[in-house]
């Protein structure tokens, strides 16, 4: 398949009808969380869209993000997208290995300099480059080198976006996010552990369709998917508002599907599309299956003070702080009290009654 | 520092610092007062000091008729915002979770709609109190910087809590962090300002009642 | 997403309500009014609306089935039927594995995806001509 065909030509080549293309556009718009009124715009953009070259770099990661994407259960849409992009390097998925694989990466970079898309999953170790290498090249060097000619970088997963689990305390590898090393390229953070498959493909599709970066929030995440908190879109929200909470995992409230806030749900501070896009081809999402949200699409979710600790509770051991504080306060109070007492006694002892002589002296002057 | 890190700092080290300042400050100030002691009364007791002290702690919960008639506004608004503070602090679900987390004991919460309404009433009352303080010549003359500062640190947690619950103006994590931070500001200023009256009030009532009780008169 | 899913992923789905069904029906009513007044079509993406387990089924059964039912076979099947309320269509796109890819409510006299596309007609005409040659 030629690399510079438009997506429409690719589809026509596969014998796909215009009606099928329109159906594809409708599902794609829905995938990108665009309003249905945008479907014609998606169609005309996709007609002209060129097949971008994609270089996928996997650093300190668990391959969960790649699993999420390749196991996504809408093969038609995602499959078409993968037909529509040219995945030139992905060392987990590609057949080539060693020098041949690296040669493919270098070739893709040279051929598409300034136009290719870099997808990164995994964080980058900075404490010692030897912690993670590919073909003898450290992750940091490979990222910096590959990023030079990139049109944009998509950080897939919380590791690439925010450092993720490798970055969790005490961060032995000195793991950092892509955005900590690259500052001169547009970076789209698609966070989540793993990200929702339709969100990954939705962002890729957006870039493919419009060739632009979607609107991003303060943490560099596409607003279309990360614009609202889990809590705001949660179907259990009415229970929160009524003050009906599950107190444990097997009480009456849990069975009735009440709000999981008291069991540590991080929904109120977590931004993701789980409550609407859902998982496993729209079957369910954690809260629907009775488990609080872990907040996996937020920075440092691993160090968030415990998955089952309610959001309103402190993360440090305040009971111990209270005990030590009270003891220290008592000691200081007794010391100061003794000082004050001594001063009072001294003042009493220094007190001399006024005599008639004193008063007369005063009168005389 | 991104907003998540800010929230983590506010929920973690900052809350710890605020707790230490609050506890050490309150304990030191209360001990200082108690350890100063009082001179023994050489007169013969005509009644029970203990009973008088306890009774006064209770009876002063209600205003006497004269005070109520003379300063109706101050008394009524005072009750409203103090009860409002009690309800919003101790009967809302997230706060009870915090208390249970720290002390291991908890109790039933009120529905969020009631907490919400109470918050609004309390905020309005505190605003009325400020307007009265600024417009009444006597109150204005008697007020110093600390009075306005104490008013501010009291109303801030209510306002930020309301905004955090309704998610107005900023992202939810930021609103939650600011709400917790405003409470930490309250905790840190507590021992060093007139806010200490929450503790000293009972001691003062006790002394008043005990002196009168010893003399065999009603306080 | 509803009845097409074989897995029960719900926990405690007793009487949970988002209360989104009724506002959605009102939105459809307003859209019908706009279609009557101005001929302006409307489309609602059901994926973008939070629904409690069972609520989408409830919406679908409230809308009911009307006179027209069409099934596309284009990149997998699509189910398109007019509801009990003429002008309100439920369009469900499936992939080859019969999994829902997207689902829309359309308020229009006929969903445009049902119409034959000029490009496809031209293509068909050429094929017919080639066959007759």
XYZ file of C-alpha atoms in Angstrom:
717
model
C 0.000 0.000 0.000
C 1.467 3.312 -1.007
C 2.333 5.578 1.902
C 0.916 8.800 0.596
C -2.555 7.726 -0.369
C -5.409 9.524 1.317
C -7.577 7.572 3.675
C -10.481 7.712 1.212
C -8.298 6.202 -1.489
C -7.200 3.508 0.930
C -10.806 2.667 1.716
C -11.838 2.751 -1.942
C -8.933 0.462 -2.675
C -10.457 -1.983 -0.191
C -13.782 -1.761 -2.038
C -15.538 0.138 0.705
C -18.644 2.046 -0.366
C -19.391 5.683 0.255
C -22.208 4.670 2.589
C -19.771 2.539 4.598
C -17.431 5.510 4.676
C -20.221 7.693 6.069
C -20.988 5.073 8.706
C -17.285 5.021 9.538
C -17.316 8.825 9.840
C -20.345 8.766 12.160
C -18.665 6.221 14.441
C -15.382 8.120 14.230
C -17.033 11.381 15.287
C -18.628 9.534 18.192
C -15.234 8.010 18.995
C -13.614 11.440 19.045
C -16.441 12.650 21.296
C -17.405 15.231 18.690
C -21.017 16.369 18.427
C -22.948 14.625 15.599
C -23.171 17.964 13.768
C -19.438 17.560 13.092
C -19.898 14.347 11.070
C -19.803 16.114 7.654
C -16.624 17.953 8.718
C -15.085 14.638 9.767
C -16.068 13.132 6.407
C -14.509 15.904 4.347
C -11.372 15.950 6.512
C -10.992 12.163 6.267
C -11.365 12.294 2.485
C -8.198 14.336 2.323
C -6.354 12.861 5.289
C -2.913 11.478 4.459
C -1.528 8.375 5.997
C 0.851 9.583 8.712
C 3.958 7.696 9.703
C 3.885 6.659 13.347
C 6.878 5.711 15.478
C 5.845 4.002 18.700
C 8.430 4.040 21.514
C 8.002 1.774 24.529
C 10.111 2.688 27.560
C 9.598 1.766 31.237
C 6.163 0.241 30.817
C 4.201 -2.977 31.259
C 2.782 -3.187 27.711
C -0.661 -2.698 29.249
C -1.248 0.340 27.033
C -0.460 -1.598 23.860
C -2.637 -4.442 25.165
C -5.461 -1.999 25.792
C -5.264 -0.697 22.240
C -4.793 -4.000 20.416
C -7.438 -5.786 22.487
C -9.978 -3.086 21.933
C -13.247 -4.638 20.864
C -14.199 -2.386 18.001
C -11.874 -3.833 15.398
C -13.580 -2.145 12.527
C -12.909 1.398 13.609
C -9.501 0.815 15.169
C -8.551 -1.602 12.433
C -9.329 0.971 9.799
C -7.314 3.535 11.669
C -4.359 1.210 11.760
C -4.802 0.619 8.073
C -4.839 4.351 7.740
C -1.629 5.019 9.630
C 1.756 3.637 8.838
C 3.062 2.114 12.045
C 6.721 2.092 11.100
C 8.234 1.168 14.446
C 6.770 -0.570 17.485
C 9.320 -2.959 18.930
C 6.677 -5.065 20.698
C 4.481 -5.556 17.661
C 6.885 -5.414 14.732
C 8.345 -8.525 13.153
C 11.821 -7.094 12.686
C 14.248 -6.947 15.578
C 17.701 -5.663 16.423
C 19.462 -3.546 13.816
C 16.707 -4.096 11.249
C 14.147 -2.621 13.638
C 16.307 0.377 14.435
C 16.946 0.842 10.719
C 13.166 1.011 10.173
C 12.935 3.755 12.770
C 15.763 5.783 11.269
C 14.332 5.330 7.781
C 10.858 6.477 8.865
C 12.395 9.507 10.567
C 14.393 10.529 7.518
C 11.580 9.956 5.051
C 8.946 11.855 7.049
C 11.123 14.383 8.842
C 8.943 17.041 10.456
C 5.712 15.177 9.754
C 5.738 11.920 11.639
C 3.910 11.209 14.854
C 5.726 9.796 17.893
C 3.689 7.708 20.331
C 5.372 6.984 23.658
C 4.276 4.562 26.335
C 6.311 4.215 29.497
C 8.381 6.627 31.559
C 12.035 7.487 31.009
C 14.651 6.655 33.682
C 17.107 9.469 34.379
C 18.968 8.132 37.435
C 20.994 5.735 35.308
C 20.532 5.343 31.532
C 21.300 1.637 31.903
C 17.997 0.983 33.685
C 16.190 0.747 30.357
C 17.725 0.493 26.917
C 16.628 -0.608 23.457
C 19.308 -1.908 21.081
C 21.876 -0.424 23.447
C 20.352 3.046 23.171
C 19.103 4.580 26.408
C 15.441 5.586 26.544
C 16.383 9.205 27.045
C 18.675 9.316 23.997
C 16.140 7.498 21.831
C 13.337 9.874 22.846
C 15.399 13.007 22.301
C 16.667 11.766 18.936
C 13.261 10.579 17.688
C 11.459 13.691 18.887
C 13.587 16.064 16.797
C 11.651 15.521 13.582
C 8.246 14.792 15.106
C 5.169 16.817 14.233
C 3.714 15.940 17.625
C 4.136 13.455 20.448
C 1.338 11.444 21.997
C 2.153 10.204 25.496
C 0.001 7.134 25.918
C -0.631 6.011 29.480
C 0.057 7.613 32.838
C 3.744 6.551 32.760
C 4.560 8.512 29.619
C 2.200 11.330 30.559
C 3.100 11.800 34.246
C 5.748 9.222 35.184
C 3.167 6.734 36.428
C 4.077 3.743 38.559
C 7.860 3.904 37.915
C 7.683 7.501 39.194
C 5.918 6.413 42.413
C 7.812 6.964 45.662
C 10.692 6.390 46.081
C 11.168 6.431 42.290
C 14.339 4.310 42.222
C 14.990 4.833 38.500
C 14.490 8.587 38.529
C 11.591 8.093 36.116
C 10.192 11.187 34.406
C 7.383 11.919 31.960
C 7.928 12.744 28.286
C 6.982 16.365 28.968
C 9.831 16.617 31.489
C 12.375 16.015 28.723
C 10.710 17.487 25.633
C 9.554 21.064 25.783
C 9.698 22.224 22.165
C 7.082 19.881 20.629
C 3.333 19.661 21.019
C 2.621 16.813 23.454
C -0.773 15.202 23.920
C -1.127 13.296 27.187
C -3.505 10.342 26.972
C -3.346 9.276 30.600
C -4.836 6.231 32.263
C -3.461 2.959 33.511
C -4.157 1.858 30.849
C -5.987 4.536 28.855
C -9.412 3.628 27.470
C -8.794 2.081 24.018
C -11.311 4.326 22.275
C -9.571 7.328 23.798
C -6.197 6.257 22.380
C -7.705 5.632 18.962
C -9.869 8.746 19.269
C -6.794 10.935 19.748
C -4.920 9.190 16.919
C -7.992 9.662 14.747
C -8.232 13.311 15.604
C -4.667 13.858 14.491
C -5.237 11.752 11.393
C -8.499 13.524 10.551
C -7.666 17.130 11.178
C -3.872 17.058 11.359
C -4.101 19.264 14.432
C -3.742 18.927 18.171
C -7.120 18.735 19.952
C -7.979 21.230 22.697
C -6.006 20.250 25.817
C -6.542 20.775 29.535
C -3.928 22.124 31.985
C -2.303 18.673 32.164
C -2.067 18.386 28.373
C -4.974 15.957 28.019
C -7.614 16.225 25.266
C -10.631 17.990 26.736
C -12.985 15.901 24.615
C -12.214 12.880 26.795
C -10.765 14.387 29.957
C -13.000 17.448 30.193
C -15.231 16.151 32.940
C -14.597 14.258 36.138
C -15.739 10.681 36.648
C -17.911 12.012 39.471
C -19.718 14.485 37.199
C -20.672 11.784 34.714
C -21.174 8.957 37.196
C -24.593 7.329 37.203
C -24.225 6.910 40.994
C -23.890 10.676 41.467
C -27.515 11.071 42.661
C -26.652 8.909 45.681
C -23.740 11.163 46.569
C -26.078 14.135 46.471
C -28.595 12.340 48.685
C -25.881 11.273 51.131
C -26.388 7.550 50.469
C -23.054 5.742 50.665
C -21.792 2.178 50.672
C -19.873 1.802 53.947
C -18.221 -1.491 53.040
C -18.008 -3.750 50.014
C -20.789 -6.072 51.100
C -23.275 -3.964 53.014
C -26.818 -2.995 51.967
C -25.564 0.212 50.343
C -23.041 -1.663 48.196
C -25.752 -4.066 47.056
C -28.088 -1.202 46.227
C -25.376 0.476 44.165
C -24.904 3.569 46.339
C -22.040 6.033 46.042
C -18.534 4.660 46.744
C -17.038 7.916 48.089
C -16.540 6.499 51.579
C -14.698 3.495 50.162
C -12.091 5.817 48.708
C -13.512 6.628 45.266
C -11.289 9.172 43.517
C -14.020 10.012 40.975
C -14.400 13.623 42.166
C -10.766 14.464 41.348
C -10.271 12.174 38.363
C -10.777 13.219 34.769
C -11.461 10.488 32.243
C -14.184 9.168 29.980
C -14.798 5.854 31.836
C -18.341 6.756 32.912
C -19.493 7.284 29.314
C -17.083 5.394 27.033
C -16.848 2.486 29.493
C -14.665 -0.604 29.098
C -14.823 -3.950 27.305
C -16.862 -2.611 24.402
C -19.092 -0.543 26.595
C -19.906 -3.255 29.140
C -19.052 -1.540 32.385
C -16.513 0.536 34.273
C -15.010 0.141 37.762
C -17.729 2.020 39.654
C -20.470 0.145 37.782
C -18.893 -3.130 38.895
C -18.826 -1.907 42.486
C -15.241 -0.713 42.937
C -14.148 2.845 43.678
C -12.210 4.756 41.024
C -8.436 4.627 41.682
C -7.797 7.876 39.845
C -5.368 6.204 37.424
C -5.479 9.025 34.877
C -4.184 11.594 37.364
C -0.537 12.370 38.166
C 0.944 10.408 41.093
C -2.224 8.352 41.569
C -0.077 5.632 43.099
C 0.982 7.933 45.925
C -2.484 9.366 46.451
C -2.692 8.249 50.069
C -4.293 4.840 49.570
C -6.881 3.572 47.102
C -9.441 2.936 49.838
C -8.870 6.134 51.787
C -11.694 8.657 51.268
C -10.665 11.861 49.498
C -11.588 14.057 52.448
C -9.195 12.304 54.816
C -5.584 13.353 55.380
C -2.863 11.247 53.807
C -0.501 11.400 56.784
C -1.043 9.716 60.155
C -2.816 12.590 61.881
C -3.762 10.555 64.986
C -0.049 10.088 65.762
C 0.590 13.744 64.955
C -2.134 14.672 67.448
C -0.614 12.521 70.193
C 2.903 13.864 69.649
C 1.580 17.388 69.263
C -0.380 17.149 72.496
C 2.662 15.725 74.318
C 4.944 18.446 72.956
C 2.303 21.065 73.776
C 1.922 19.718 77.304
C 5.689 19.808 77.886
C 6.004 23.327 76.506
C 2.883 24.409 78.411
C 4.210 23.079 81.712
C 7.587 24.719 81.119
C 6.018 28.058 80.247
C 3.539 27.704 83.110
C 6.385 27.134 85.543
C 8.204 30.187 84.166
C 5.082 32.303 84.467
C 4.502 31.045 87.973
C 8.053 31.883 88.969
C 7.662 35.364 87.486
C 4.423 35.831 89.395
C 6.095 34.725 92.629
C 9.017 37.054 92.020
C 6.630 39.908 91.370
C 4.798 39.142 94.592
C 8.048 39.042 96.548
C 9.270 42.301 95.038
C 6.008 43.914 95.975
C 6.495 46.405 98.835
C 3.486 47.990 100.541
C 3.181 51.752 100.188
C 3.876 53.449 103.515
C 2.757 56.783 104.809
C 6.350 58.008 104.337
C 6.211 57.185 100.661
C 3.051 59.169 100.254
C 4.410 62.147 102.121
C 7.551 62.107 100.019
C 5.369 62.194 96.983
C 3.347 65.094 98.358
C 6.463 67.060 99.170
C 7.641 67.191 95.564
C 3.684 21.888 41.320
C 0.623 20.697 39.426
C -2.799 20.700 41.014
C -2.657 17.027 41.995
C 0.666 17.561 43.752
C -0.829 20.627 45.419
C -3.811 18.589 46.629
C -1.479 15.859 47.908
C 0.619 18.424 49.759
C -2.444 20.019 51.289
C -3.877 16.645 52.360
C -0.483 15.437 53.600
C 2.367 17.555 55.011
C 0.380 20.801 55.171
C -2.397 19.179 57.189
C 0.225 17.680 59.468
C 1.872 21.067 60.018
C -1.484 22.706 60.672
C -2.392 19.961 63.153
C 0.902 20.408 65.033
C 0.533 24.192 65.241
C -3.092 23.834 66.314
C -2.547 21.189 68.983
C 0.689 22.566 70.406
C -0.727 26.094 70.402
C -4.009 25.192 72.074
C -2.440 22.916 74.705
C 0.243 25.489 75.579
C -2.249 28.322 75.909
C -4.718 26.319 77.994
C -1.950 25.014 80.288
C -0.510 28.497 80.685
C -3.838 29.764 81.934
C -4.466 26.784 84.218
C -0.970 26.652 85.687
C -1.039 30.326 86.607
C -3.451 29.228 89.334
C -5.627 31.347 91.581
C -5.146 32.460 95.128
C -6.812 30.273 97.688
C -10.013 31.782 99.074
C -9.670 32.098 102.846
C -13.329 32.851 103.422
C -15.594 30.076 104.577
C -17.450 28.378 101.688
C -21.172 29.102 101.641
C -21.933 26.824 98.756
C -20.362 24.445 96.279
C -17.850 25.927 93.851
C -18.057 22.848 91.604
C -21.848 22.935 91.363
C -21.779 26.672 90.662
C -19.133 26.241 87.975
C -20.967 23.439 86.206
C -24.292 25.225 86.425
C -22.900 28.413 84.903
C -21.315 26.496 82.019
C -24.824 25.291 81.195
C -26.918 28.360 82.032
C -24.748 30.676 79.930
C -25.694 28.615 76.879
C -28.852 30.760 76.842
C -28.864 34.543 76.826
C -30.564 36.339 79.671
C -33.570 38.407 78.701
C -31.837 41.763 79.177
C -28.981 40.933 76.835
C -31.351 39.491 74.268
C -33.453 42.657 74.285
C -30.524 45.026 74.167
C -28.525 43.227 71.447
C -31.052 41.072 69.640
C -29.106 41.132 66.365
C -25.773 40.133 67.872
C -27.306 37.332 69.933
C -29.459 35.867 67.155
C -26.781 36.008 64.426
C -24.273 34.646 66.930
C -26.444 31.615 67.563
C -27.232 31.084 63.898
C -23.663 31.072 62.659
C -22.329 29.035 65.579
C -24.986 26.349 65.078
C -24.372 26.567 61.324
C -20.654 26.016 61.871
C -21.374 23.046 64.115
C -23.701 21.444 61.564
C -21.421 22.015 58.563
C -18.268 20.923 60.389
C -19.533 17.929 62.337
C -22.525 16.573 60.423
C -21.378 16.505 56.794
C -20.296 13.118 55.478
C -16.758 13.960 54.225
C -15.922 15.646 57.563
C -17.182 12.696 59.606
C -14.971 10.464 57.450
C -11.994 12.620 58.430
C -12.929 12.441 62.112
C -13.363 8.675 61.899
C -10.026 8.382 60.126
C -8.226 10.289 62.881
C -10.122 9.316 66.050
C -11.708 6.038 65.036
C -15.215 7.213 65.921
C -17.915 8.458 63.601
C -21.616 9.192 63.531
C -24.466 9.560 61.047
C -24.315 12.397 58.546
C -27.026 14.756 57.321
C -28.055 14.714 53.622
C -25.948 17.044 51.503
C -28.946 19.250 50.682
C -29.366 20.159 54.365
C -25.624 20.773 54.757
C -25.750 22.886 51.618
C -28.652 25.019 52.865
C -26.995 25.416 56.276
C -23.790 26.578 54.589
C -25.661 29.257 52.662
C -27.484 30.469 55.791
C -24.224 30.561 57.752
C -22.394 32.498 55.034
C -25.227 35.041 54.789
C -25.294 35.414 58.571
C -21.542 35.975 58.735
C -21.849 38.612 55.996
C -24.606 40.301 58.011
C -22.356 40.194 61.070
C -19.597 41.944 59.109
C -21.953 44.606 57.788
C -23.208 45.218 61.324
C -19.650 45.448 62.622
C -18.801 48.020 59.956
C -21.955 50.105 60.294
C -22.540 50.094 64.051
C -20.353 52.952 65.412
C -19.604 51.275 68.739
C -18.702 47.909 67.210
C -16.632 49.609 64.572
C -14.726 51.572 67.186
C -14.036 48.416 69.185
C -12.904 46.345 66.187
C -9.274 45.883 65.300
C -7.377 44.024 62.615
C -7.714 40.718 64.461
C -11.503 40.876 64.491
C -11.642 41.187 60.711
C -8.927 38.553 60.265
C -10.789 36.070 62.457
C -14.003 36.762 60.527
C -12.155 36.066 57.256
C -10.567 32.774 58.325
C -13.972 31.634 59.621
C -15.941 32.410 56.475
C -13.271 31.151 54.030
C -13.742 27.414 54.717
C -17.507 27.854 54.312
C -17.179 29.681 50.987
C -14.492 27.359 49.605
C -16.434 24.318 50.808
C -19.541 25.577 49.035
C -17.577 26.218 45.838
C -15.879 22.815 46.067
C -19.201 21.026 46.507
C -20.802 22.826 43.569
C -17.590 22.867 41.489
C -17.704 26.542 40.679
C -14.862 28.430 39.003
C -12.003 25.939 39.082
C -11.262 22.262 38.615
C -12.560 19.998 41.423
C -9.082 18.957 42.700
C -8.039 22.622 42.909
C -11.261 23.586 44.704
C -10.871 20.722 47.175
C -7.232 21.679 47.790
C -8.146 25.328 48.385
C -10.943 24.303 50.749
C -8.583 22.150 52.818
C -5.957 24.901 52.750
C -8.487 27.426 54.073
C -9.233 25.076 56.969
C -5.513 24.757 57.628
C -5.278 28.553 57.755
C -8.069 28.494 60.350
C -6.262 25.802 62.358
C -2.962 27.673 62.292
C -4.482 30.996 63.373
C -6.685 29.373 66.001
C -4.362 29.313 69.049
C -3.058 32.847 68.490
C -6.330 34.708 68.041
C -9.709 35.250 69.670
C -10.722 31.936 68.108
C -9.281 30.431 71.320
C -12.599 31.397 72.923
C -13.866 27.966 71.812
C -11.726 26.558 74.641
C -11.317 29.442 77.091
C -15.050 30.128 77.108
C -15.754 27.118 79.295
C -12.911 27.947 81.652
C -14.166 31.503 82.036
C -17.708 30.343 82.704
C -16.416 27.850 85.214
C -14.476 30.521 87.138
C -17.406 32.885 87.177
C -19.760 30.189 88.356
C -17.318 28.715 90.855
C -16.619 32.073 92.527
C -20.313 32.781 92.863
C -21.057 29.207 93.966
C -18.414 29.429 96.694
C -20.075 32.572 97.970
C -23.435 30.877 97.847
C -24.910 33.221 95.240
C -26.160 32.636 91.709
C -23.954 33.920 88.943
C -24.221 -0.832 26.286
C -27.529 -2.468 26.652
C -28.912 -5.748 25.509
C -26.285 -6.534 22.892
C -23.748 -7.159 25.664
C -23.616 -10.731 26.899
C -21.550 -9.922 30.014
C -23.232 -8.644 33.158
C -20.742 -6.105 34.414
C -23.081 -4.416 36.819
C -23.022 -4.434 40.560
C -25.887 -3.168 42.608
C -27.924 -2.082 39.628
C -31.161 -2.282 41.619
C -32.909 1.028 41.197
C -30.111 3.335 40.076
C -31.269 6.333 38.054
C -29.325 9.158 36.480
C -32.604 10.804 35.606
C -31.320 11.357 32.085
C -34.097 9.488 30.265
C -36.825 12.068 30.750
C -34.722 15.122 29.747
C -33.637 13.165 26.668
C -37.262 12.558 25.692
C -37.940 16.276 26.118
C -34.927 17.053 23.935
C -36.385 14.761 21.264
C -39.752 16.520 21.572
C -38.098 19.923 21.052
C -36.121 18.528 18.116
C -39.364 17.329 16.502
C -40.801 20.819 16.954
C -37.739 22.346 15.270
C -38.049 19.862 12.400
C -41.717 20.833 11.937
C -41.032 24.563 12.182
C -37.769 24.909 10.302
C -36.973 21.553 8.753
C -33.860 21.420 10.925
C -32.681 17.851 11.619
C -31.110 16.790 14.919
C -28.821 13.992 15.993
C -28.030 12.819 19.526
C -24.988 10.646 20.247
C -26.067 8.195 22.943
C -22.451 7.424 23.831
C -21.942 10.939 25.159
C -24.690 10.711 27.781
C -24.169 9.039 31.173
C -26.653 6.212 31.601
C -27.197 3.897 34.530
C -27.328 0.178 33.732
C -30.684 -0.468 32.110
C -31.523 3.147 31.378
C -30.639 2.939 27.693
C -32.867 -0.126 27.347
C -35.585 1.818 29.109
C -35.212 4.700 26.655
C -35.257 2.334 23.691
C -38.385 0.550 24.919
C -40.094 3.893 25.638
C -39.424 4.956 22.054
C -40.756 1.623 20.784
C -40.714 0.398 17.203
C -42.620 2.018 14.350
C -43.291 1.184 10.746
C -39.836 1.081 9.187
C -36.972 -1.235 9.977
C -33.845 -1.316 7.812
C -30.632 -3.246 8.162
C -27.457 -2.091 6.440
C -24.576 -4.269 5.737
C -21.740 -1.825 5.341
C -18.576 -2.401 7.389
C -20.650 -4.694 9.558
C -24.389 -4.388 10.106
C -26.362 -1.316 11.120
C -29.856 -1.370 12.567
C -32.023 1.569 11.607
C -35.615 1.802 12.616
C -38.270 4.411 13.012
C -39.637 4.575 16.540
C -43.303 4.826 17.563
C -42.875 8.522 16.965
C -42.563 9.221 13.216
C -39.461 11.259 12.477
C -37.545 9.812 15.431
C -35.069 7.171 14.286
C -32.753 4.939 16.247
C -29.531 4.240 14.361
C -27.177 1.595 15.749
C -23.898 0.859 13.979
C -22.278 -2.502 14.667
C -18.901 -3.838 13.635
C -18.311 -7.232 12.045
C -18.515 -8.878 15.471
C -21.980 -7.392 16.090
C -20.562 -5.110 18.795
C -22.022 -1.635 18.993
C -19.660 1.000 17.580
C -21.988 3.969 17.879
C -25.628 4.709 18.509
C -27.579 7.785 17.543
C -31.082 9.114 17.791
C -31.893 11.046 14.618
C -34.786 13.437 14.204
C -35.333 13.714 10.441
C -37.717 12.388 7.775
C -35.165 9.802 6.716
C -31.633 9.160 8.027
C -29.189 10.215 5.309
C -27.224 6.979 5.662
C -30.199 5.139 4.071
C -29.976 7.162 0.879
C -27.902 5.829 -1.988
C -24.758 7.894 -2.348
C -23.948 9.490 -5.737
C -20.447 7.957 -5.718
C -21.882 4.482 -5.102
C -24.573 4.985 -7.790
C -21.908 5.990 -10.319
C -19.803 2.996 -9.328
C -22.823 0.686 -9.682
C -23.777 2.183 -13.026
C -20.256 1.497 -14.307
C -20.399 -2.074 -13.068
C -23.784 -2.658 -14.698
C -22.531 -1.157 -17.935
C -19.480 -3.420 -17.807
C -21.705 -6.433 -17.220
C -23.937 -5.606 -20.214
C -21.043 -4.989 -22.538
